[in-house]
PDB file of C-alpha atoms in Angstrom:
ATOM      1  CA  UNK A   1      -0.062   0.143  -0.016  1.00  0.00           C
ATOM      2  CA  UNK A   2       1.526   3.155  -0.875  1.00  0.00           C
ATOM      3  CA  UNK A   3       0.460   6.906   0.020  1.00  0.00           C
ATOM      4  CA  UNK A   4       0.150  10.466  -0.730  1.00  0.00           C
ATOM      5  CA  UNK A   5      -0.362   9.666  -4.671  1.00  0.00           C
ATOM      6  CA  UNK A   6      -3.282  10.588  -6.884  1.00  0.00           C
ATOM      7  CA  UNK A   7      -5.226   7.567  -5.728  1.00  0.00           C
ATOM      8  CA  UNK A   8      -4.979   4.908  -2.866  1.00  0.00           C
ATOM      9  CA  UNK A   9      -4.773   1.402  -3.845  1.00  0.00           C
ATOM     10  CA  UNK A  10      -4.924  -1.730  -1.716  1.00  0.00           C
ATOM     11  CA  UNK A  11      -3.666  -4.657  -4.114  1.00  0.00           C
ATOM     12  CA  UNK A  12      -4.461  -8.284  -2.823  1.00  0.00           C
ATOM     13  CA  UNK A  13      -2.874 -11.168  -4.793  1.00  0.00           C
ATOM     14  CA  UNK A  14      -5.059 -13.760  -6.464  1.00  0.00           C
ATOM     15  CA  UNK A  15      -4.276 -16.545  -4.488  1.00  0.00           C
ATOM     16  CA  UNK A  16      -5.580 -14.872  -0.733  1.00  0.00           C
ATOM     17  CA  UNK A  17      -8.960 -13.585  -2.566  1.00  0.00           C
ATOM     18  CA  UNK A  18      -9.494 -17.310  -3.714  1.00  0.00           C
ATOM     19  CA  UNK A  19      -8.696 -18.590  -0.048  1.00  0.00           C
ATOM     20  CA  UNK A  20     -12.022 -20.155   1.221  1.00  0.00           C
ATOM     21  CA  UNK A  21     -13.326 -18.561   4.329  1.00  0.00           C
ATOM     22  CA  UNK A  22     -12.879 -20.241   7.487  1.00  0.00           C
ATOM     23  CA  UNK A  23     -16.056 -19.404   8.821  1.00  0.00           C
ATOM     24  CA  UNK A  24     -18.227 -19.616   6.439  1.00  0.00           C
ATOM     25  CA  UNK A  25     -22.011 -20.650   6.357  1.00  0.00           C
ATOM     26  CA  UNK A  26     -23.106 -21.542   3.526  1.00  0.00           C
ATOM     27  CA  UNK A  27     -26.885 -21.376   4.704  1.00  0.00           C
ATOM     28  CA  UNK A  28     -25.921 -17.571   5.610  1.00  0.00           C
ATOM     29  CA  UNK A  29     -24.990 -16.805   2.434  1.00  0.00           C
ATOM     30  CA  UNK A  30     -28.016 -18.559   0.695  1.00  0.00           C
ATOM     31  CA  UNK A  31     -30.029 -16.243   2.902  1.00  0.00           C
ATOM     32  CA  UNK A  32     -27.882 -13.407   1.788  1.00  0.00           C
ATOM     33  CA  UNK A  33     -28.344 -13.882  -1.868  1.00  0.00           C
ATOM     34  CA  UNK A  34     -31.812 -14.612  -1.806  1.00  0.00           C
ATOM     35  CA  UNK A  35     -32.680 -11.330   0.048  1.00  0.00           C
ATOM     36  CA  UNK A  36     -30.266  -9.524  -2.652  1.00  0.00           C
ATOM     37  CA  UNK A  37     -32.127 -11.234  -5.233  1.00  0.00           C
ATOM     38  CA  UNK A  38     -35.440  -9.991  -3.947  1.00  0.00           C
ATOM     39  CA  UNK A  39     -34.122  -6.637  -3.326  1.00  0.00           C
ATOM     40  CA  UNK A  40     -33.182  -6.193  -7.170  1.00  0.00           C
ATOM     41  CA  UNK A  41     -36.512  -7.431  -7.977  1.00  0.00           C
ATOM     42  CA  UNK A  42     -38.057  -4.829  -5.985  1.00  0.00           C
ATOM     43  CA  UNK A  43     -36.148  -1.873  -7.452  1.00  0.00           C
ATOM     44  CA  UNK A  44     -38.640  -1.898 -10.363  1.00  0.00           C
ATOM     45  CA  UNK A  45     -41.859  -1.961  -7.969  1.00  0.00           C
ATOM     46  CA  UNK A  46     -41.061   1.119  -5.954  1.00  0.00           C
ATOM     47  CA  UNK A  47     -40.045   4.408  -6.847  1.00  0.00           C
ATOM     48  CA  UNK A  48     -39.449   7.744  -5.075  1.00  0.00           C
ATOM     49  CA  UNK A  49     -39.740   8.042  -1.253  1.00  0.00           C
ATOM     50  CA  UNK A  50     -40.895   4.666  -0.748  1.00  0.00           C
ATOM     51  CA  UNK A  51     -38.399   3.183  -2.676  1.00  0.00           C
ATOM     52  CA  UNK A  52     -35.931   5.510  -0.138  1.00  0.00           C
ATOM     53  CA  UNK A  53     -37.831   4.611   2.867  1.00  0.00           C
ATOM     54  CA  UNK A  54     -37.526   0.398   1.398  1.00  0.00           C
ATOM     55  CA  UNK A  55     -33.884   0.719   1.393  1.00  0.00           C
ATOM     56  CA  UNK A  56     -33.247   2.670   4.507  1.00  0.00           C
ATOM     57  CA  UNK A  57     -35.132  -0.147   6.442  1.00  0.00           C
ATOM     58  CA  UNK A  58     -33.125  -2.480   4.432  1.00  0.00           C
ATOM     59  CA  UNK A  59     -30.152  -1.457   5.377  1.00  0.00           C
ATOM     60  CA  UNK A  60     -31.054  -2.325   8.643  1.00  0.00           C
ATOM     61  CA  UNK A  61     -33.209  -5.337   9.380  1.00  0.00           C
ATOM     62  CA  UNK A  62     -35.053  -5.712  12.394  1.00  0.00           C
ATOM     63  CA  UNK A  63     -34.805  -2.075  12.937  1.00  0.00           C
ATOM     64  CA  UNK A  64     -37.979  -0.406  12.188  1.00  0.00           C
ATOM     65  CA  UNK A  65     -38.414   2.978  13.407  1.00  0.00           C
ATOM     66  CA  UNK A  66     -41.143   5.085  13.636  1.00  0.00           C
ATOM     67  CA  UNK A  67     -41.793   7.843  10.220  1.00  0.00           C
ATOM     68  CA  UNK A  68     -40.858  10.520  12.527  1.00  0.00           C
ATOM     69  CA  UNK A  69     -37.295   9.134  12.733  1.00  0.00           C
ATOM     70  CA  UNK A  70     -36.910   7.972   9.661  1.00  0.00           C
ATOM     71  CA  UNK A  71     -37.791  11.423   8.616  1.00  0.00           C
ATOM     72  CA  UNK A  72     -35.147  12.927  10.466  1.00  0.00           C
ATOM     73  CA  UNK A  73     -32.867  10.470   9.062  1.00  0.00           C
ATOM     74  CA  UNK A  74     -33.478  11.290   5.428  1.00  0.00           C
ATOM     75  CA  UNK A  75     -33.836  15.194   6.351  1.00  0.00           C
ATOM     76  CA  UNK A  76     -37.248  15.979   5.715  1.00  0.00           C
ATOM     77  CA  UNK A  77     -40.376  16.200   7.812  1.00  0.00           C
ATOM     78  CA  UNK A  78     -42.672  13.696   8.775  1.00  0.00           C
ATOM     79  CA  UNK A  79     -45.457  15.667   7.107  1.00  0.00           C
ATOM     80  CA  UNK A  80     -43.819  15.745   4.077  1.00  0.00           C
ATOM     81  CA  UNK A  81     -42.557  12.452   4.174  1.00  0.00           C
ATOM     82  CA  UNK A  82     -46.247  11.133   4.795  1.00  0.00           C
ATOM     83  CA  UNK A  83     -47.652  13.382   1.645  1.00  0.00           C
ATOM     84  CA  UNK A  84     -44.942  12.118  -0.784  1.00  0.00           C
ATOM     85  CA  UNK A  85     -45.587   8.575   0.246  1.00  0.00           C
ATOM     86  CA  UNK A  86     -49.734   8.988  -0.270  1.00  0.00           C
ATOM     87  CA  UNK A  87     -49.079  10.508  -3.648  1.00  0.00           C
ATOM     88  CA  UNK A  88     -47.001   7.623  -4.533  1.00  0.00           C
ATOM     89  CA  UNK A  89     -49.807   5.338  -2.895  1.00  0.00           C
ATOM     90  CA  UNK A  90     -48.080   4.163   0.085  1.00  0.00           C
ATOM     91  CA  UNK A  91     -48.562   4.620   3.871  1.00  0.00           C
ATOM     92  CA  UNK A  92     -45.426   4.206   5.840  1.00  0.00           C
ATOM     93  CA  UNK A  93     -47.509   1.540   8.305  1.00  0.00           C
ATOM     94  CA  UNK A  94     -48.070  -0.596   5.081  1.00  0.00           C
ATOM     95  CA  UNK A  95     -44.561  -0.276   3.988  1.00  0.00           C
ATOM     96  CA  UNK A  96     -43.036  -1.670   6.961  1.00  0.00           C
ATOM     97  CA  UNK A  97     -46.021  -4.481   7.098  1.00  0.00           C
ATOM     98  CA  UNK A  98     -45.050  -5.536   3.388  1.00  0.00           C
ATOM     99  CA  UNK A  99     -41.419  -5.802   4.050  1.00  0.00           C
ATOM    100  CA  UNK A 100     -41.749  -7.671   7.303  1.00  0.00           C
ATOM    101  CA  UNK A 101     -44.069 -10.235   5.878  1.00  0.00           C
ATOM    102  CA  UNK A 102     -41.786 -10.720   2.918  1.00  0.00           C
ATOM    103  CA  UNK A 103     -38.648 -10.826   5.356  1.00  0.00           C
ATOM    104  CA  UNK A 104     -40.525 -13.596   7.626  1.00  0.00           C
ATOM    105  CA  UNK A 105     -41.508 -15.855   4.408  1.00  0.00           C
ATOM    106  CA  UNK A 106     -37.913 -15.707   3.483  1.00  0.00           C
ATOM    107  CA  UNK A 107     -37.140 -16.610   6.764  1.00  0.00           C
ATOM    108  CA  UNK A 108     -39.164 -19.192   7.246  1.00  0.00           C
ATOM    109  CA  UNK A 109     -38.373 -20.990   3.674  1.00  0.00           C
ATOM    110  CA  UNK A 110     -35.151 -20.413   3.821  1.00  0.00           C
ATOM    111  CA  UNK A 111     -33.149 -20.958   6.953  1.00  0.00           C
ATOM    112  CA  UNK A 112     -33.930 -23.192   9.958  1.00  0.00           C
ATOM    113  CA  UNK A 113     -34.274 -20.400  12.420  1.00  0.00           C
ATOM    114  CA  UNK A 114     -36.978 -20.495  15.281  1.00  0.00           C
ATOM    115  CA  UNK A 115     -40.030 -18.560  15.650  1.00  0.00           C
ATOM    116  CA  UNK A 116     -38.666 -16.650  18.520  1.00  0.00           C
ATOM    117  CA  UNK A 117     -35.490 -15.887  16.363  1.00  0.00           C
ATOM    118  CA  UNK A 118     -37.144 -14.879  13.427  1.00  0.00           C
ATOM    119  CA  UNK A 119     -39.380 -12.514  15.894  1.00  0.00           C
ATOM    120  CA  UNK A 120     -36.466 -10.822  16.682  1.00  0.00           C
ATOM    121  CA  UNK A 121     -34.922 -10.265  13.701  1.00  0.00           C
ATOM    122  CA  UNK A 122     -37.784  -8.816  12.670  1.00  0.00           C
ATOM    123  CA  UNK A 123     -38.034  -6.135  15.382  1.00  0.00           C
ATOM    124  CA  UNK A 124     -41.013  -7.770  17.761  1.00  0.00           C
ATOM    125  CA  UNK A 125     -40.598  -7.687  21.337  1.00  0.00           C
ATOM    126  CA  UNK A 126     -42.661 -11.169  21.895  1.00  0.00           C
ATOM    127  CA  UNK A 127     -43.189 -14.381  19.316  1.00  0.00           C
ATOM    128  CA  UNK A 128     -46.610 -14.124  19.797  1.00  0.00           C
ATOM    129  CA  UNK A 129     -46.583 -10.660  18.222  1.00  0.00           C
ATOM    130  CA  UNK A 130     -44.755 -11.988  15.371  1.00  0.00           C
ATOM    131  CA  UNK A 131     -47.082 -14.710  15.208  1.00  0.00           C
ATOM    132  CA  UNK A 132     -50.169 -12.534  15.243  1.00  0.00           C
ATOM    133  CA  UNK A 133     -49.213 -10.493  12.105  1.00  0.00           C
ATOM    134  CA  UNK A 134     -47.865 -13.402  10.478  1.00  0.00           C
ATOM    135  CA  UNK A 135     -51.541 -14.944  11.070  1.00  0.00           C
ATOM    136  CA  UNK A 136     -53.111 -11.513   9.958  1.00  0.00           C
ATOM    137  CA  UNK A 137     -50.604 -11.319   6.761  1.00  0.00           C
ATOM    138  CA  UNK A 138     -51.135 -15.258   5.275  1.00  0.00           C
ATOM    139  CA  UNK A 139     -54.130 -16.523   7.379  1.00  0.00           C
ATOM    140  CA  UNK A 140     -51.923 -19.113   8.924  1.00  0.00           C
ATOM    141  CA  UNK A 141     -49.333 -19.071  11.666  1.00  0.00           C
ATOM    142  CA  UNK A 142     -45.815 -19.381  10.990  1.00  0.00           C
ATOM    143  CA  UNK A 143     -45.042 -22.866  11.708  1.00  0.00           C
ATOM    144  CA  UNK A 144     -47.941 -24.192   9.601  1.00  0.00           C
ATOM    145  CA  UNK A 145     -46.604 -21.967   6.976  1.00  0.00           C
ATOM    146  CA  UNK A 146     -43.104 -23.499   7.076  1.00  0.00           C
ATOM    147  CA  UNK A 147     -44.490 -27.183   7.334  1.00  0.00           C
ATOM    148  CA  UNK A 148     -46.381 -26.108   3.875  1.00  0.00           C
ATOM    149  CA  UNK A 149     -43.670 -24.712   2.159  1.00  0.00           C
ATOM    150  CA  UNK A 150     -41.771 -27.591   3.077  1.00  0.00           C
ATOM    151  CA  UNK A 151     -43.988 -30.262   1.923  1.00  0.00           C
ATOM    152  CA  UNK A 152     -44.221 -28.177  -1.595  1.00  0.00           C
ATOM    153  CA  UNK A 153     -40.648 -28.245  -1.686  1.00  0.00           C
ATOM    154  CA  UNK A 154     -40.394 -32.465  -1.045  1.00  0.00           C
ATOM    155  CA  UNK A 155     -43.266 -32.672  -4.002  1.00  0.00           C
ATOM    156  CA  UNK A 156     -41.136 -30.653  -6.069  1.00  0.00           C
ATOM    157  CA  UNK A 157     -37.955 -32.170  -5.533  1.00  0.00           C
ATOM    158  CA  UNK A 158     -39.812 -35.632  -6.208  1.00  0.00           C
ATOM    159  CA  UNK A 159     -41.209 -34.597  -9.615  1.00  0.00           C
ATOM    160  CA  UNK A 160     -37.886 -33.596 -10.821  1.00  0.00           C
ATOM    161  CA  UNK A 161     -36.491 -37.044  -9.468  1.00  0.00           C
ATOM    162  CA  UNK A 162     -39.159 -38.682 -11.344  1.00  0.00           C
ATOM    163  CA  UNK A 163     -38.889 -36.866 -14.551  1.00  0.00           C
ATOM    164  CA  UNK A 164     -35.031 -37.392 -14.475  1.00  0.00           C
ATOM    165  CA  UNK A 165     -35.598 -41.214 -14.525  1.00  0.00           C
ATOM    166  CA  UNK A 166     -38.162 -40.979 -16.878  1.00  0.00           C
ATOM    167  CA  UNK A 167     -35.631 -39.356 -19.296  1.00  0.00           C
TER     168      UNK A 167
END
């Protein structure tokens, strides 16, 4: 590394970059990749203040401050932010609810976390509050949703295996 040049560069040998991480976790890597795919897919869905707030909230999953705090962090008044969301056909509470529901489904489908851990990741003080919200969103309990998704995945995997054997 050299300093006091027109640019500062850090050169890392390819051998170092290709060395496997000693504490890597494939499950976490998979979850992170899926979240990135989800975020990219959502970019076209939202625009303006709605997207700005979504990005801000996703930068700190599990921390869902009130509209007033978000407005301060974004350098606007809460009233102005509320009006901007309304013009875009959205509200802050709806945005937070949609985001929590999406993250909850991903956590239930992709990783083997307990309901308590998922509730904590989504910023719920109690697992029962998360369970109640999830039931409101989906019409079923989180555990039931997970079982149904696992059953669907098993059926899809069986069909795939049968299809491969038939060929």
